[in-house]
Amino acid sequence: MDKVLFLIFAGIAVGAAANLLRSRHPIHSALSLIGVMGALAVLYLLLGAEFIAAVQVIVYAGAIMVLFVFTIMLLNAGAEVPTSGSMLARYLGIPLLALLLLQLVRLLLGQYPPDQASSFGTFVGPTEKIGRLLFTQYLLPFEVTSVLILVAVMGAVVLAGRKP
Amino acid sequence: MDLTILIISLAKIAVVLTVLFTCVAYVVWLERKVAGRIQNRWGPHRTGPFGLLQPAADFLKALFKEDFTPAQVQRPIYFLAPFLAMTLALMSIAVIPFGENVTIAGRTIFFEITDLNIGLLYIFAVTSLGVYGIALAGWSSGSKYSLMGGLRSSAQMISYELGLGFAVVGVLILSGTLSLRGIVNAQSGFWFGIIPKWYIWPQFVGFLVYLTAAFAETNRTPFDLPEAEGELVGGFHTEYSSLKFAMFFTAEYTNMITVACLATLLFFGGWMAPLPWAWVQHVPALVLLGMAALMTRTALRTYRLERRKSYFAVPGLAGIVGLIGLAFLHPVFAAVAAPMFWFASKVFVFLFLYIWVRWSVPRFRYDQLMHLGWKVLLPVAAANILITGLVVAL
């Protein structure tokens, strides 16, 4: 059951990602990206990390992608015109991609042998535990990230408020 | 997977969805009825007793209308959007607990479809996705009014989602759990033996922010700018007709019910009775029997005045309400149904409040809406979190 669900949602994630690259229209690409994120959230859920799954949906699918879609709608971006592309990409693209995937698989199998792979429901981490870790062990990265975001927000405000 | 669990879950989903759809239908009826009374007219009153068959008539009307698709729509997304809106609206009801768990003959009955540890986060996740239905509908319609409506709604929902999330944090600090059942159980008991320990008292500010943000999240007046009919025709659903329009309509009212349920669970003790005394358990029976008596009286009076035979449907209705009231006198039924009665009553109060506000308060201007969301609600909610955290830490 778990394996079947994993295959289904991993398939959806990969399919949506491929569709993201294939689509000519920005909105379709954005929707595909939402599909990828939703499928990833389900994969987290299968691993037992329900908090991470919920946050994945709330933050990425529910907030960031809404902004993407909002911007695309606001600019009213139309479909892209395909360029002819370079000869190099046309003939070497797929072989190089296959090579990259093979390398990744080899690397991951070497790093995590099949008997050590995390199984379903491994990360049964209650929300409380995640919060505690975030404010003790990972306090510095957490605070640095928030300062970084604050700086980004200030930058956006300054740029938006500048008189031409 | 255990087959019985699967069957029980499916049965529960069927029951909850049936009840939910019925509720949506009758919230629409209530809206029209209350709107009528506020504007000094009757509202629907010809289809069935008190116009009670109006939802069925509305549904049939939507069903038989021409399903018109304008030429300039973006094909797959235009059809996807109403399904997205309705599915996401219906999904959030899955984690809402309706009553206390009871054990009958060694089997515990859970009054919700599923009890997630992160129930509240689940609801936020699903509602945060709900904006796609509206935004995509606006964009794919290929009409400037729809596009404006979709844009407004995206901006509005992103802005007020923050306020909504922040408003709830105070409750989470006090209860220490994200499970909705856990939050309600944390509100049991009474102060001084009379004031219920609901979070409305310590979290009054949070409740006000929640209520305001909830109005905006569900696109209800005074924040219904996405469908402001004076300037945008119908907003995001201008180009939708027939059942596709009905799906947006259902989604809106379902969201309203979800938000009302959540307010009840988070701030008003869910299914807890409001008073500590023993006689309170007889209130449901009294209320229902009283309603039955009132209906009978209305029916008899109308018949005497107008000799309209259609009003004979009313005593039948009164009989059903009265029978439920009598059933409450039986202790086993009361133990199961009394919590649901209290829950339903509180949700009803919120739904009434929604409708009341809609027909009493004018619409905000767009810049006022943004100002309220970012410069008033968000700071107030943040201050509320700080103060609550401080008090709990001390």
PDB file of N, CA and C in Angstrom, chain A residues 35-99:
ATOM      1  N   GLY A  35       1.530  21.433  -8.522  1.00  0.00           N
ATOM      2  CA  GLY A  35       1.351  19.978  -8.503  1.00  0.00           C
ATOM      3  C   GLY A  35       2.565  19.284  -7.897  1.00  0.00           C
ATOM      4  N   VAL A  36       3.780  19.733  -8.288  1.00  0.00           N
ATOM      5  CA  VAL A  36       5.003  19.144  -7.734  1.00  0.00           C
ATOM      6  C   VAL A  36       5.007  19.295  -6.227  1.00  0.00           C
ATOM      7  N   MET A  37       4.672  20.509  -5.761  1.00  0.00           N
ATOM      8  CA  MET A  37       4.731  20.762  -4.324  1.00  0.00           C
ATOM      9  C   MET A  37       3.694  19.957  -3.558  1.00  0.00           C
ATOM     10  N   GLY A  38       2.500  19.849  -4.150  1.00  0.00           N
ATOM     11  CA  GLY A  38       1.474  19.041  -3.498  1.00  0.00           C
ATOM     12  C   GLY A  38       1.892  17.589  -3.387  1.00  0.00           C
ATOM     13  N   ALA A  39       2.469  17.052  -4.476  1.00  0.00           N
ATOM     14  CA  ALA A  39       2.904  15.652  -4.458  1.00  0.00           C
ATOM     15  C   ALA A  39       4.013  15.454  -3.433  1.00  0.00           C
ATOM     16  N   LEU A  40       4.926  16.431  -3.352  1.00  0.00           N
ATOM     17  CA  LEU A  40       6.003  16.340  -2.359  1.00  0.00           C
ATOM     18  C   LEU A  40       5.427  16.326  -0.952  1.00  0.00           C
ATOM     19  N   ALA A  41       4.384  17.166  -0.727  1.00  0.00           N
ATOM     20  CA  ALA A  41       3.757  17.204   0.599  1.00  0.00           C
ATOM     21  C   ALA A  41       3.201  15.828   0.953  1.00  0.00           C
ATOM     22  N   VAL A  42       2.577  15.158  -0.031  1.00  0.00           N
ATOM     23  CA  VAL A  42       2.036  13.820   0.233  1.00  0.00           C
ATOM     24  C   VAL A  42       3.169  12.849   0.552  1.00  0.00           C
ATOM     25  N   LEU A  43       4.315  13.004  -0.135  1.00  0.00           N
ATOM     26  CA  LEU A  43       5.453  12.125   0.155  1.00  0.00           C
ATOM     27  C   LEU A  43       5.948  12.336   1.581  1.00  0.00           C
ATOM     28  N   TYR A  44       6.006  13.599   2.021  1.00  0.00           N
ATOM     29  CA  TYR A  44       6.387  13.868   3.417  1.00  0.00           C
ATOM     30  C   TYR A  44       5.400  13.191   4.359  1.00  0.00           C
ATOM     31  N   LEU A  45       4.130  13.283   4.000  1.00  0.00           N
ATOM     32  CA  LEU A  45       3.079  12.697   4.844  1.00  0.00           C
ATOM     33  C   LEU A  45       3.273  11.187   4.940  1.00  0.00           C
ATOM     34  N   LEU A  46       3.655  10.559   3.819  1.00  0.00           N
ATOM     35  CA  LEU A  46       3.892   9.119   3.832  1.00  0.00           C
ATOM     36  C   LEU A  46       5.058   8.762   4.748  1.00  0.00           C
ATOM     37  N   LEU A  47       6.027   9.658   4.833  1.00  0.00           N
ATOM     38  CA  LEU A  47       7.159   9.401   5.720  1.00  0.00           C
ATOM     39  C   LEU A  47       6.779   9.607   7.182  1.00  0.00           C
ATOM     40  N   GLY A  48       5.603  10.170   7.420  1.00  0.00           N
ATOM     41  CA  GLY A  48       5.165  10.399   8.800  1.00  0.00           C
ATOM     42  C   GLY A  48       5.390  11.811   9.274  1.00  0.00           C
ATOM     43  N   ALA A  49       5.974  12.674   8.429  1.00  0.00           N
ATOM     44  CA  ALA A  49       6.253  14.045   8.854  1.00  0.00           C
ATOM     45  C   ALA A  49       5.056  14.919   8.512  1.00  0.00           C
ATOM     46  N   GLU A  50       4.002  14.837   9.328  1.00  0.00           N
ATOM     47  CA  GLU A  50       2.780  15.559   8.957  1.00  0.00           C
ATOM     48  C   GLU A  50       2.948  17.068   9.078  1.00  0.00           C
ATOM     49  N   PHE A  51       3.750  17.505  10.062  1.00  0.00           N
ATOM     50  CA  PHE A  51       3.948  18.949  10.215  1.00  0.00           C
ATOM     51  C   PHE A  51       4.647  19.530   8.990  1.00  0.00           C
ATOM     52  N   ILE A  52       5.706  18.846   8.557  1.00  0.00           N
ATOM     53  CA  ILE A  52       6.440  19.326   7.379  1.00  0.00           C
ATOM     54  C   ILE A  52       5.510  19.342   6.167  1.00  0.00           C
ATOM     55  N   ALA A  53       4.670  18.314   6.050  1.00  0.00           N
ATOM     56  CA  ALA A  53       3.749  18.252   4.919  1.00  0.00           C
ATOM     57  C   ALA A  53       2.806  19.449   4.933  1.00  0.00           C
ATOM     58  N   ALA A  54       2.235  19.741   6.118  1.00  0.00           N
ATOM     59  CA  ALA A  54       1.297  20.864   6.205  1.00  0.00           C
ATOM     60  C   ALA A  54       1.992  22.173   5.884  1.00  0.00           C
ATOM     61  N   VAL A  55       3.218  22.342   6.419  1.00  0.00           N
ATOM     62  CA  VAL A  55       3.945  23.589   6.177  1.00  0.00           C
ATOM     63  C   VAL A  55       4.301  23.704   4.696  1.00  0.00           C
ATOM     64  N   GLN A  56       4.659  22.573   4.097  1.00  0.00           N
ATOM     65  CA  GLN A  56       4.965  22.574   2.652  1.00  0.00           C
ATOM     66  C   GLN A  56       3.780  23.132   1.863  1.00  0.00           C
ATOM     67  N   VAL A  57       2.577  22.659   2.207  1.00  0.00           N
ATOM     68  CA  VAL A  57       1.400  23.134   1.479  1.00  0.00           C
ATOM     69  C   VAL A  57       1.129  24.596   1.806  1.00  0.00           C
ATOM     70  N   ILE A  58       1.156  24.951   3.111  1.00  0.00           N
ATOM     71  CA  ILE A  58       0.788  26.316   3.497  1.00  0.00           C
ATOM     72  C   ILE A  58       1.760  27.323   2.886  1.00  0.00           C
ATOM     73  N   VAL A  59       3.066  27.067   3.047  1.00  0.00           N
ATOM     74  CA  VAL A  59       4.055  28.064   2.644  1.00  0.00           C
ATOM     75  C   VAL A  59       4.260  28.051   1.133  1.00  0.00           C
ATOM     76  N   TYR A  60       4.564  26.871   0.578  1.00  0.00           N
ATOM     77  CA  TYR A  60       4.925  26.862  -0.842  1.00  0.00           C
ATOM     78  C   TYR A  60       3.693  26.932  -1.741  1.00  0.00           C
ATOM     79  N   ALA A  61       2.790  25.955  -1.583  1.00  0.00           N
ATOM     80  CA  ALA A  61       1.639  25.939  -2.491  1.00  0.00           C
ATOM     81  C   ALA A  61       0.676  27.068  -2.171  1.00  0.00           C
ATOM     82  N   GLY A  62       0.506  27.378  -0.875  1.00  0.00           N
ATOM     83  CA  GLY A  62      -0.545  28.312  -0.495  1.00  0.00           C
ATOM     84  C   GLY A  62      -0.129  29.761  -0.482  1.00  0.00           C
ATOM     85  N   ALA A  63       1.159  30.050  -0.335  1.00  0.00           N
ATOM     86  CA  ALA A  63       1.556  31.452  -0.240  1.00  0.00           C
ATOM     87  C   ALA A  63       2.468  31.853  -1.403  1.00  0.00           C
ATOM     88  N   ILE A  64       3.580  31.140  -1.553  1.00  0.00           N
ATOM     89  CA  ILE A  64       4.556  31.565  -2.556  1.00  0.00           C
ATOM     90  C   ILE A  64       3.995  31.410  -3.963  1.00  0.00           C
ATOM     91  N   MET A  65       3.354  30.249  -4.217  1.00  0.00           N
ATOM     92  CA  MET A  65       2.830  30.038  -5.568  1.00  0.00           C
ATOM     93  C   MET A  65       1.648  30.942  -5.867  1.00  0.00           C
ATOM     94  N   VAL A  66       0.885  31.315  -4.822  1.00  0.00           N
ATOM     95  CA  VAL A  66      -0.204  32.272  -5.062  1.00  0.00           C
ATOM     96  C   VAL A  66       0.388  33.584  -5.552  1.00  0.00           C
ATOM     97  N   LEU A  67       1.529  33.982  -4.962  1.00  0.00           N
ATOM     98  CA  LEU A  67       2.186  35.211  -5.413  1.00  0.00           C
ATOM     99  C   LEU A  67       2.657  35.072  -6.859  1.00  0.00           C
ATOM    100  N   PHE A  68       3.206  33.891  -7.193  1.00  0.00           N
ATOM    101  CA  PHE A  68       3.621  33.648  -8.579  1.00  0.00           C
ATOM    102  C   PHE A  68       2.432  33.841  -9.523  1.00  0.00           C
ATOM    103  N   VAL A  69       1.353  33.122  -9.203  1.00  0.00           N
ATOM    104  CA  VAL A  69       0.173  33.180 -10.068  1.00  0.00           C
ATOM    105  C   VAL A  69      -0.350  34.610 -10.141  1.00  0.00           C
ATOM    106  N   PHE A  70      -0.333  35.280  -8.975  1.00  0.00           N
ATOM    107  CA  PHE A  70      -0.807  36.664  -8.909  1.00  0.00           C
ATOM    108  C   PHE A  70       0.008  37.548  -9.848  1.00  0.00           C
ATOM    109  N   THR A  71       1.334  37.392  -9.802  1.00  0.00           N
ATOM    110  CA  THR A  71       2.193  38.221 -10.653  1.00  0.00           C
ATOM    111  C   THR A  71       1.949  37.919 -12.129  1.00  0.00           C
ATOM    112  N   ILE A  72       1.812  36.635 -12.447  1.00  0.00           N
ATOM    113  CA  ILE A  72       1.571  36.279 -13.853  1.00  0.00           C
ATOM    114  C   ILE A  72       0.264  36.896 -14.331  1.00  0.00           C
ATOM    115  N   MET A  73      -0.754  36.834 -13.442  1.00  0.00           N
ATOM    116  CA  MET A  73      -2.038  37.409 -13.817  1.00  0.00           C
ATOM    117  C   MET A  73      -1.945  38.915 -13.961  1.00  0.00           C
ATOM    118  N   LEU A  74      -1.191  39.547 -13.046  1.00  0.00           N
ATOM    119  CA  LEU A  74      -1.090  41.006 -13.038  1.00  0.00           C
ATOM    120  C   LEU A  74      -0.391  41.505 -14.298  1.00  0.00           C
ATOM    121  N   LEU A  75       0.676  40.803 -14.698  1.00  0.00           N
ATOM    122  CA  LEU A  75       1.408  41.205 -15.892  1.00  0.00           C
ATOM    123  C   LEU A  75       0.704  40.717 -17.143  1.00  0.00           C
ATOM    124  N   ASN A  76      -0.265  39.851 -16.959  1.00  0.00           N
ATOM    125  CA  ASN A  76      -1.003  39.256 -18.060  1.00  0.00           C
ATOM    126  C   ASN A  76      -0.054  38.653 -19.095  1.00  0.00           C
ATOM    127  N   ALA A  77       0.894  37.859 -18.602  1.00  0.00           N
ATOM    128  CA  ALA A  77       1.899  37.266 -19.470  1.00  0.00           C
ATOM    129  C   ALA A  77       1.250  36.265 -20.418  1.00  0.00           C
ATOM    130  N   GLY A  78       1.594  36.358 -21.688  1.00  0.00           N
ATOM    131  CA  GLY A  78       1.025  35.453 -22.678  1.00  0.00           C
ATOM    132  C   GLY A  78       1.911  34.232 -22.893  1.00  0.00           C
ATOM    133  N   ALA A  79       1.491  33.404 -23.836  1.00  0.00           N
ATOM    134  CA  ALA A  79       2.263  32.201 -24.119  1.00  0.00           C
ATOM    135  C   ALA A  79       3.602  32.581 -24.749  1.00  0.00           C
ATOM    136  N   GLU A  80       4.617  31.798 -24.416  1.00  0.00           N
ATOM    137  CA  GLU A  80       5.938  32.077 -24.963  1.00  0.00           C
ATOM    138  C   GLU A  80       6.059  31.509 -26.376  1.00  0.00           C
ATOM    139  N   VAL A  81       6.852  32.192 -27.174  1.00  0.00           N
ATOM    140  CA  VAL A  81       7.115  31.674 -28.518  1.00  0.00           C
ATOM    141  C   VAL A  81       8.360  30.806 -28.442  1.00  0.00           C
ATOM    142  N   PRO A  82       8.296  29.554 -28.911  1.00  0.00           N
ATOM    143  CA  PRO A  82       9.475  28.688 -28.810  1.00  0.00           C
ATOM    144  C   PRO A  82      10.564  29.176 -29.760  1.00  0.00           C
ATOM    145  N   THR A  83      11.782  29.174 -29.243  1.00  0.00           N
ATOM    146  CA  THR A  83      12.897  29.509 -30.124  1.00  0.00           C
ATOM    147  C   THR A  83      13.377  28.229 -30.807  1.00  0.00           C
ATOM    148  N   SER A  84      14.163  28.387 -31.828  1.00  0.00           N
ATOM    149  CA  SER A  84      14.600  27.194 -32.564  1.00  0.00           C
ATOM    150  C   SER A  84      15.567  26.372 -31.717  1.00  0.00           C
ATOM    151  N   GLY A  85      16.264  27.028 -30.751  1.00  0.00           N
ATOM    152  CA  GLY A  85      17.167  26.301 -29.879  1.00  0.00           C
ATOM    153  C   GLY A  85      18.492  26.021 -30.557  1.00  0.00           C
ATOM    154  N   SER A  86      19.482  25.731 -29.746  1.00  0.00           N
ATOM    155  CA  SER A  86      20.798  25.478 -30.315  1.00  0.00           C
ATOM    156  C   SER A  86      20.891  24.019 -30.755  1.00  0.00           C
ATOM    157  N   MET A  87      21.785  23.756 -31.693  1.00  0.00           N
ATOM    158  CA  MET A  87      22.013  22.396 -32.164  1.00  0.00           C
ATOM    159  C   MET A  87      22.515  21.517 -31.027  1.00  0.00           C
ATOM    160  N   LEU A  88      23.356  22.128 -30.167  1.00  0.00           N
ATOM    161  CA  LEU A  88      23.947  21.396 -29.046  1.00  0.00           C
ATOM    162  C   LEU A  88      22.848  20.834 -28.148  1.00  0.00           C
ATOM    163  N   ALA A  89      21.853  21.711 -27.809  1.00  0.00           N
ATOM    164  CA  ALA A  89      20.782  21.278 -26.908  1.00  0.00           C
ATOM    165  C   ALA A  89      19.953  20.192 -27.568  1.00  0.00           C
ATOM    166  N   ARG A  90      19.741  20.338 -28.875  1.00  0.00           N
ATOM    167  CA  ARG A  90      18.845  19.392 -29.541  1.00  0.00           C
ATOM    168  C   ARG A  90      19.426  17.977 -29.552  1.00  0.00           C
ATOM    169  N   TYR A  91      20.732  17.894 -29.799  1.00  0.00           N
ATOM    170  CA  TYR A  91      21.295  16.548 -29.967  1.00  0.00           C
ATOM    171  C   TYR A  91      21.900  16.001 -28.690  1.00  0.00           C
ATOM    172  N   LEU A  92      22.398  16.873 -27.820  1.00  0.00           N
ATOM    173  CA  LEU A  92      23.078  16.367 -26.632  1.00  0.00           C
ATOM    174  C   LEU A  92      22.201  16.435 -25.382  1.00  0.00           C
ATOM    175  N   GLY A  93      21.061  17.108 -25.444  1.00  0.00           N
ATOM    176  CA  GLY A  93      20.227  17.332 -24.246  1.00  0.00           C
ATOM    177  C   GLY A  93      19.836  16.052 -23.551  1.00  0.00           C
ATOM    178  N   ILE A  94      19.185  15.155 -24.284  1.00  0.00           N
ATOM    179  CA  ILE A  94      18.665  13.956 -23.637  1.00  0.00           C
ATOM    180  C   ILE A  94      19.779  13.020 -23.165  1.00  0.00           C
ATOM    181  N   PRO A  95      20.825  12.783 -23.964  1.00  0.00           N
ATOM    182  CA  PRO A  95      21.918  11.948 -23.442  1.00  0.00           C
ATOM    183  C   PRO A  95      22.548  12.526 -22.181  1.00  0.00           C
ATOM    184  N   LEU A  96      22.753  13.845 -22.161  1.00  0.00           N
ATOM    185  CA  LEU A  96      23.367  14.459 -20.976  1.00  0.00           C
ATOM    186  C   LEU A  96      22.461  14.326 -19.765  1.00  0.00           C
ATOM    187  N   LEU A  97      21.157  14.487 -19.990  1.00  0.00           N
ATOM    188  CA  LEU A  97      20.194  14.363 -18.898  1.00  0.00           C
ATOM    189  C   LEU A  97      20.242  12.949 -18.328  1.00  0.00           C
ATOM    190  N   ALA A  98      20.277  11.952 -19.236  1.00  0.00           N
ATOM    191  CA  ALA A  98      20.325  10.557 -18.788  1.00  0.00           C
ATOM    192  C   ALA A  98      21.588  10.315 -17.977  1.00  0.00           C
ATOM    193  N   LEU A  99      22.696  10.897 -18.438  1.00  0.00           N
ATOM    194  CA  LEU A  99      23.967  10.734 -17.736  1.00  0.00           C
ATOM    195  C   LEU A  99      23.870  11.315 -16.329  1.00  0.00           C
TER     196      LEU A  99
END
